[in-house]
XYZ file of C-alpha atoms in Angstrom:
525
model
C -10.051 35.684 -120.931
C -12.161 37.375 -123.699
C -11.707 41.010 -124.023
C -14.502 42.767 -125.923
C -14.319 45.895 -128.067
C -17.849 47.174 -128.242
C -18.582 48.777 -131.614
C -21.369 51.298 -130.722
C -23.315 53.211 -133.442
C -25.559 55.905 -131.916
C -27.203 59.226 -132.916
C -28.843 60.671 -129.762
C -29.156 60.857 -125.918
C -25.280 61.618 -125.171
C -25.931 61.139 -121.328
C -27.106 57.480 -121.988
C -24.062 56.806 -124.280
C -21.638 58.136 -121.711
C -23.159 56.025 -118.912
C -23.074 52.832 -121.294
C -19.368 53.569 -122.181
C -18.420 53.988 -118.574
C -20.372 50.869 -117.503
C -19.023 48.456 -120.173
C -15.333 49.686 -119.946
C -15.240 49.648 -116.192
C -14.585 45.824 -116.211
C -11.531 46.327 -118.597
C -13.365 46.008 -122.023
C -13.212 48.613 -124.881
C -15.548 50.563 -126.834
C -15.261 52.408 -130.169
C -18.064 55.004 -130.570
C -19.429 56.270 -133.946
C -21.747 59.291 -133.301
C -23.881 59.994 -136.361
C -22.308 63.235 -138.163
C -26.007 64.354 -138.622
C -26.361 64.645 -134.848
C -25.871 67.779 -132.866
C -22.331 68.900 -132.538
C -22.949 69.910 -129.048
C -24.087 66.413 -128.138
C -20.939 64.801 -129.759
C -18.734 67.311 -127.884
C -20.487 66.283 -124.631
C -19.614 62.732 -125.256
C -15.888 63.631 -126.115
C -15.480 65.753 -122.932
C -16.933 62.975 -120.777
C -14.843 60.143 -122.254
C -11.657 61.802 -123.536
C -9.645 60.473 -120.496
C -11.030 56.981 -120.606
C -8.149 54.986 -122.369
C -10.602 52.186 -123.143
C -12.758 54.392 -125.346
C -11.884 55.432 -128.924
C -13.597 57.509 -131.692
C -13.112 57.014 -135.381
C -11.273 59.896 -137.125
C -14.013 60.339 -139.689
C -17.717 60.344 -138.724
C -20.395 59.539 -141.316
C -23.702 60.944 -141.943
C -25.916 57.788 -141.498
C -29.273 57.214 -143.120
C -31.509 54.026 -142.723
C -31.051 51.572 -145.623
C -27.812 53.309 -146.879
C -24.273 52.069 -147.111
C -23.501 54.907 -144.661
C -24.367 52.527 -141.776
C -21.906 49.981 -142.938
C -19.246 52.420 -143.624
C -19.714 53.966 -140.134
C -19.504 50.511 -138.694
C -16.188 49.734 -140.548
C -14.654 53.095 -139.505
C -15.439 52.179 -135.998
C -14.089 48.590 -136.399
C -10.819 49.805 -137.910
C -10.532 52.141 -134.976
C -11.136 49.553 -132.523
C -8.661 47.195 -134.132
C -5.858 49.727 -134.100
C -6.559 51.172 -130.686
C -7.222 48.040 -128.852
C -4.626 45.285 -129.834
C -5.695 43.030 -126.822
C -9.347 42.884 -127.814
C -10.471 39.216 -128.760
C -13.897 39.843 -129.778
C -15.874 42.917 -131.496
C -19.420 43.231 -130.393
C -21.869 45.391 -132.337
C -24.339 47.444 -130.286
C -26.744 50.519 -130.618
C -27.439 53.085 -128.109
C -30.701 51.234 -127.142
C -28.879 48.024 -126.235
C -28.082 47.023 -122.716
C -26.524 43.951 -121.011
C -28.821 41.425 -119.590
C -26.131 39.256 -117.976
C -23.177 39.968 -115.673
C -19.825 40.967 -117.296
C -18.493 37.742 -115.561
C -21.153 35.670 -117.448
C -20.583 37.262 -120.779
C -16.788 36.752 -120.681
C -17.171 33.108 -119.664
C -19.680 32.467 -122.427
C -17.429 33.830 -125.137
C -14.431 31.872 -123.707
C -16.638 28.829 -123.952
C -16.568 28.334 -127.799
C -14.092 29.663 -130.246
C -16.572 30.967 -132.944
C -18.294 33.895 -134.531
C -21.982 34.913 -133.707
C -23.641 36.203 -136.738
C -27.127 35.649 -138.171
C -26.612 34.650 -141.735
C -29.316 32.946 -143.977
C -29.201 32.406 -147.664
C -30.474 35.593 -149.161
C -32.738 33.768 -151.837
C -33.566 30.614 -150.244
C -34.692 31.756 -146.741
C -37.818 33.684 -145.882
C -35.958 36.253 -143.794
C -37.524 39.092 -145.804
C -41.156 38.642 -145.141
C -42.516 41.393 -147.425
C -41.359 43.743 -149.974
C -38.420 43.764 -152.333
C -35.945 40.852 -152.352
C -33.847 40.523 -155.587
C -34.604 44.168 -156.219
C -32.432 45.244 -153.349
C -29.446 43.612 -154.992
C -29.731 43.538 -158.839
C -30.500 47.336 -159.184
C -28.370 50.238 -157.919
C -29.759 52.386 -155.126
C -28.033 55.787 -154.726
C -30.665 57.714 -152.990
C -32.230 57.194 -149.425
C -35.666 55.897 -149.557
C -36.984 57.906 -146.685
C -35.575 61.221 -147.340
C -35.451 61.064 -151.126
C -38.410 58.897 -151.996
C -39.024 60.483 -155.408
C -35.548 60.026 -156.475
C -35.201 56.571 -155.064
C -38.330 55.059 -156.832
C -37.645 57.172 -160.049
C -33.989 55.609 -160.289
C -35.521 52.122 -159.638
C -38.297 52.367 -162.276
C -35.713 53.944 -164.753
C -33.308 51.027 -164.215
C -36.203 48.481 -164.662
C -37.502 49.950 -167.766
C -34.070 50.082 -169.240
C -33.187 46.501 -168.200
C -30.161 47.756 -166.364
C -29.897 44.561 -164.027
C -26.415 43.704 -162.681
C -24.768 40.718 -161.759
C -23.946 39.568 -158.233
C -20.272 38.901 -157.832
C -19.782 35.212 -158.869
C -17.892 33.846 -156.090
C -20.205 35.649 -153.477
C -23.015 33.784 -151.910
C -25.229 36.717 -150.431
C -26.505 36.197 -146.801
C -28.871 37.954 -144.768
C -29.596 38.458 -141.040
C -29.502 40.711 -138.095
C -26.907 43.344 -137.854
C -26.174 42.676 -134.156
C -23.152 40.392 -134.386
C -20.015 39.482 -132.236
C -16.946 38.412 -134.209
C -13.559 37.245 -133.109
C -10.576 39.404 -133.867
C -9.191 37.249 -136.657
C -12.494 37.377 -138.424
C -12.581 41.088 -138.232
C -8.964 41.282 -139.494
C -10.000 39.177 -142.402
C -12.992 41.218 -143.219
C -10.936 44.402 -143.214
C -8.432 42.781 -145.333
C -11.080 41.600 -147.763
C -12.678 45.133 -148.068
C -9.066 46.432 -149.100
C -8.581 43.775 -151.763
C -12.018 43.086 -153.251
C -12.917 46.433 -154.729
C -15.636 44.780 -156.936
C -17.474 43.366 -153.988
C -17.454 46.839 -152.169
C -18.736 48.582 -155.329
C -21.650 46.062 -155.322
C -22.551 46.437 -151.678
C -22.212 50.389 -151.748
C -25.274 50.518 -153.968
C -27.452 47.733 -152.377
C -30.468 48.561 -150.404
C -30.223 48.031 -146.586
C -26.799 46.571 -146.883
C -26.294 46.489 -143.033
C -28.287 43.285 -143.247
C -26.280 41.633 -145.822
C -22.672 42.850 -145.876
C -20.993 41.451 -142.769
C -23.310 38.470 -143.000
C -22.120 37.542 -146.444
C -18.381 38.235 -145.811
C -18.127 36.101 -142.539
C -19.870 33.015 -144.406
C -17.423 33.750 -147.217
C -14.229 33.786 -145.074
C -14.942 31.785 -142.095
C -15.403 27.811 -142.019
C -19.024 26.929 -141.274
C -18.069 24.928 -138.107
C -16.766 28.155 -136.609
C -19.986 30.125 -137.127
C -22.986 30.042 -134.900
C -26.018 31.235 -136.817
C -27.566 33.385 -134.165
C -27.261 36.854 -132.518
C -26.287 37.228 -128.941
C -28.571 40.220 -128.739
C -32.218 39.553 -127.703
C -34.699 41.484 -129.722
C -38.492 41.001 -130.689
C -40.650 42.319 -133.567
C -44.186 43.054 -133.844
C -46.369 41.563 -136.690
C -45.781 44.961 -138.338
C -42.085 44.508 -138.469
C -41.119 46.972 -135.731
C -38.933 46.223 -132.669
C -40.798 45.588 -129.539
C -39.845 48.276 -126.940
C -38.685 46.870 -123.504
C -40.036 48.538 -120.254
C -39.362 48.397 -116.522
C -41.510 45.241 -116.023
C -39.468 43.143 -118.578
C -36.390 42.733 -116.142
C -37.239 39.243 -114.871
C -38.113 37.998 -118.498
C -34.919 39.520 -119.982
C -32.584 37.718 -117.427
C -34.070 34.302 -118.343
C -33.352 34.656 -122.131
C -30.365 32.949 -123.697
C -28.841 36.089 -124.832
C -26.085 38.522 -123.518
C -27.610 41.990 -124.460
C -31.044 43.258 -125.343
C -32.541 45.844 -127.485
C -34.618 48.077 -127.498
C -34.842 49.339 -124.084
C -37.026 52.350 -123.755
C -35.211 55.658 -122.686
C -38.192 56.112 -120.275
C -37.494 52.688 -118.620
C -35.232 54.352 -115.881
C -35.882 51.596 -113.386
C -35.018 48.907 -115.858
C -31.830 50.690 -117.014
C -30.684 51.133 -113.390
C -31.297 47.397 -112.475
C -29.396 46.125 -115.541
C -26.566 48.552 -114.995
C -26.208 47.352 -111.507
C -26.489 43.715 -112.563
C -23.576 43.961 -115.133
C -21.082 44.784 -112.389
C -22.262 41.897 -110.073
C -20.570 38.534 -109.359
C -21.608 34.802 -108.787
C -25.188 35.616 -110.224
C -26.869 32.266 -111.406
C -29.168 32.589 -114.322
C -32.090 30.412 -114.954
C -32.407 30.294 -118.733
C -35.980 29.531 -119.905
C -35.788 31.374 -123.293
C -39.530 31.910 -123.224
C -39.575 35.633 -124.321
C -40.557 35.504 -127.928
C -43.108 32.715 -127.584
C -44.707 34.429 -124.738
C -44.913 37.839 -126.596
C -46.483 35.766 -129.698
C -49.034 34.097 -127.270
C -50.109 37.249 -125.384
C -50.372 39.323 -128.597
C -52.421 36.927 -130.117
C -54.723 36.563 -127.113
C -55.087 40.365 -127.054
C -56.267 40.449 -130.681
C -59.145 37.998 -130.194
C -60.264 39.650 -127.082
C -59.297 37.006 -124.603
C -56.512 38.780 -122.643
C -57.422 39.138 -119.017
C -54.947 41.747 -118.204
C -53.010 44.615 -119.904
C -49.933 43.147 -121.837
C -46.838 43.989 -119.871
C -45.260 45.631 -122.970
C -48.185 47.911 -123.283
C -48.147 49.547 -119.772
C -46.771 53.187 -120.304
C -47.805 52.798 -123.949
C -46.991 56.268 -125.267
C -45.433 58.107 -128.081
C -42.632 59.101 -125.909
C -41.923 61.908 -123.645
C -39.032 63.210 -125.882
C -41.333 63.377 -129.016
C -43.362 66.331 -130.323
C -46.554 65.517 -132.376
C -47.898 68.819 -134.201
C -51.479 68.698 -135.465
C -52.828 71.061 -138.108
C -56.671 71.030 -137.708
C -58.513 72.566 -140.612
C -61.803 71.739 -142.281
C -60.544 73.004 -145.692
C -58.127 70.189 -146.395
C -56.621 71.913 -149.482
C -55.769 74.831 -147.335
C -54.076 72.501 -144.822
C -51.970 70.734 -147.432
C -50.941 73.974 -148.890
C -49.808 75.001 -145.422
C -48.143 71.849 -144.791
C -46.274 71.739 -148.054
C -44.762 75.205 -147.234
C -43.916 74.122 -143.632
C -42.036 71.070 -145.248
C -40.004 73.559 -147.439
C -39.047 75.870 -144.563
C -38.578 73.548 -141.644
C -37.800 70.165 -143.235
C -39.945 68.516 -140.272
C -41.566 65.227 -141.489
C -45.180 65.923 -142.405
C -48.187 63.642 -143.428
C -51.543 64.953 -144.749
C -55.046 63.597 -143.523
C -53.893 60.127 -142.714
C -57.021 59.403 -140.418
C -59.493 61.025 -143.085
C -58.216 59.962 -146.612
C -57.654 56.552 -147.613
C -55.229 57.685 -150.284
C -52.955 59.632 -147.991
C -49.276 58.559 -148.864
C -47.689 56.476 -146.080
C -44.678 54.335 -145.932
C -45.231 50.522 -145.931
C -45.514 49.686 -142.141
C -46.468 46.110 -142.449
C -50.124 46.587 -143.038
C -51.197 48.781 -140.280
C -51.453 51.577 -142.686
C -53.569 49.832 -145.140
C -56.986 51.204 -144.121
C -58.333 54.203 -142.202
C -59.918 51.633 -139.852
C -56.661 50.123 -138.904
C -54.899 53.371 -138.697
C -57.572 54.668 -136.188
C -57.653 51.548 -134.255
C -53.866 51.344 -133.903
C -53.276 55.060 -133.745
C -50.555 55.219 -131.195
C -48.749 52.303 -132.529
C -48.923 53.958 -136.140
C -47.719 57.242 -134.767
C -44.706 55.467 -132.934
C -43.955 53.607 -136.244
C -44.107 56.861 -138.035
C -41.641 58.517 -135.707
C -39.351 55.545 -136.162
C -39.578 55.422 -139.738
C -38.573 59.121 -140.169
C -36.030 58.772 -137.466
C -37.337 62.001 -135.870
C -38.646 63.229 -132.694
C -40.961 65.705 -134.445
C -43.864 64.822 -136.834
C -46.656 66.953 -138.307
C -50.107 65.543 -139.291
C -53.356 67.047 -140.415
C -56.751 66.190 -138.900
C -60.211 67.227 -139.737
C -62.156 69.089 -136.865
C -64.376 66.193 -136.459
C -61.556 63.921 -135.163
C -62.264 65.053 -131.556
C -61.688 61.566 -130.094
C -58.251 61.321 -131.756
C -57.362 64.909 -130.575
C -58.353 64.007 -127.046
C -56.337 60.853 -127.168
C -53.121 62.374 -128.569
C -53.476 65.523 -126.398
C -53.566 63.251 -123.466
C -50.355 61.442 -124.380
C -47.051 62.014 -122.456
C -45.545 63.519 -125.680
C -45.612 67.043 -126.263
C -48.686 67.638 -128.516
C -49.343 71.060 -130.191
C -52.346 72.113 -132.250
C -52.621 74.714 -134.880
C -56.377 75.168 -135.632
C -56.805 76.966 -139.074
C -59.947 79.119 -139.035
C -61.366 79.509 -142.668
C -64.359 81.377 -144.051
C -66.993 79.345 -145.680
C -69.007 80.609 -148.683
C -72.360 79.033 -149.646
C -70.719 77.600 -152.776
C -67.934 75.838 -150.744
C -70.549 74.261 -148.279
C -72.595 73.050 -151.292
C -69.348 71.526 -152.676
C -68.573 70.012 -149.145
C -72.142 68.448 -149.042
C -71.453 66.779 -152.393
C -68.062 65.438 -151.352
C -69.413 63.978 -148.097
C -72.477 62.493 -149.908
C -75.124 64.784 -148.283
C -76.066 65.957 -151.820
C -75.575 65.099 -155.456
C -75.371 66.778 -158.774
C -79.316 66.520 -159.058
C -80.047 67.809 -155.720
C -82.499 70.841 -156.299
C -81.151 74.101 -155.172
C -84.077 74.630 -152.712
C -82.936 71.491 -150.827
C -79.411 72.842 -150.801
C -80.446 76.072 -149.362
C -82.214 74.394 -146.556
C -79.384 72.243 -145.990
C -76.706 75.022 -145.806
C -77.670 76.371 -142.357
C -77.314 72.934 -140.786
C -73.996 72.318 -142.461
C -72.626 75.654 -141.292
C -73.820 74.986 -137.680
C -72.213 71.550 -137.873
C -68.839 72.964 -138.795
C -69.270 75.558 -135.872
C -70.173 72.964 -133.557
C -66.968 70.938 -134.438
C -64.944 74.091 -133.780
C -66.458 74.818 -130.621
C -65.859 71.425 -129.117
C -62.284 71.813 -129.796
C -62.204 74.938 -128.004
C -64.318 73.593 -125.055
C -61.761 70.954 -124.629
C -59.121 73.550 -123.445
C -56.256 71.634 -125.038
C -52.866 72.658 -123.987
C -50.618 74.251 -126.784
C -53.727 75.282 -128.811
C -52.792 77.840 -131.294
C -54.879 79.472 -134.010
C -54.578 81.350 -137.198
C -57.392 82.988 -139.024
C -58.294 83.769 -142.709
C -59.558 87.116 -141.620
C -56.187 87.948 -139.876
C -53.266 89.911 -141.420
C -50.208 87.909 -141.999
C -48.567 89.639 -139.067
C -51.228 88.468 -136.888
C -50.915 84.752 -138.103
C -46.939 84.824 -137.568
C -46.814 84.387 -133.754
C -48.947 81.305 -133.582
C -47.257 79.473 -136.371
C -43.827 80.363 -134.690
C -45.177 78.967 -131.383
C -46.826 75.912 -132.881
C -43.557 74.931 -134.783
C -40.949 76.397 -132.302
C -39.301 78.423 -134.974
C -38.062 81.892 -135.253
C -40.634 84.444 -136.437
C -38.695 85.269 -139.711
C -39.258 81.631 -140.631
C -42.876 81.731 -139.464
C -43.478 84.988 -141.620
C -42.191 82.958 -144.625
C -44.864 80.294 -143.991
C -47.679 82.867 -143.220
C -46.907 84.604 -146.631
C -47.776 81.420 -148.562
C -49.408 82.516 -151.839
C -53.107 81.947 -152.061
C -53.076 79.978 -148.679
C -56.799 80.435 -148.039
C -57.937 80.453 -151.625
C -60.610 77.889 -152.810
């Protein structure tokens, strides 16, 4: 009978990882866990303490700091695979998982499924001929070298790319390699894994090539398996069920997906929401069950596509089941800087970035030109951003791989403030109260189209009281809303008076808040 060594890459939620490991090894299978070296040391220690006496669980000797799109993800996988091969000589299959994956079949069914066919399961399509990459770079991922993380070192990443392009520093793909692409969630036989590891030790040229490609976790194993294994022993599919939105983001699974998941022709599913406690409990109990008969209909992806389309044209008669409990996430913190003087907020935001390293975005609901990552089009206009604001925020949290995010908003965005402050996430406001001179208000009137360069001074003077009252009205509306976690700093305050609200807003020590409050010319026009 098949004996599975699960290769688990994870970076958070130690309690869920412990439960997952105990559940999957209870039936005699194995697990090698790579816990991101960037994560909290206390979280890793908690996992070690809970599982150190489980003989079916192993940990790589070397942990890697992982980053999206980097070689580090592949190296972490290789470290975990090498550990599993060495520690679990009886393992026949190696199955790649994440912390968000859960079994949607019984252990009995999964082992019988793998015993049925002597093959590898890996999605692998020709890199250049297929349309697996829908938008963005294709050839550029391979022929240029990528040393920096696109998310955390964006300027260096794109500067290096442009420099190579201008200098014509293209490189050749190793001649005997046909690059393939596909999902990173594979299940490979032991002899395939051993062949891959042997290849990595012998072919240093191929390893050098992949180390500086972009998003190699979608190409490395997919390419090597096709290179090493006869085609008739490969099934071009993943055994992990996952769906993507039109914007290229994974669809999150919730409690009412249970029946749909069981009917899919897959063994595992991702991405199960941490908040879907009922779904997690039911799937956990299912895994240990016996003699369960599954009626495979495999309609999940088509059903999602159909219902999503009906919703967009206004012909959905009920809330989509994946939209229930639509939230940014209880574990996430959205911090909003509210300020009428955008240059002041931007100055403050830049200092916060330097001091805290929290991901931060400027006036994304007010300025079309605000720099945003490519999220499949949802970010392209202010109208789309506002219409799909919660989806946009969830995608930004996922993009930055962070549970904390700071954004700036104008005080007139009261509807957005109500929406976000009513979410299950932790939402904090920092209102920045500025002084407004007549000259500033005149400039403001010109920027928003209330006045022009040729507007007479007398007209401007009659307009000023109305504009000032309008700004006061926006501020009053925010205060009348009585939002929780509402903090305020003032231009008229001393630096010492502004320190506590900044510290509370960012949940940082007052020494760091002091450094932010001391920003040079913070309130200058």
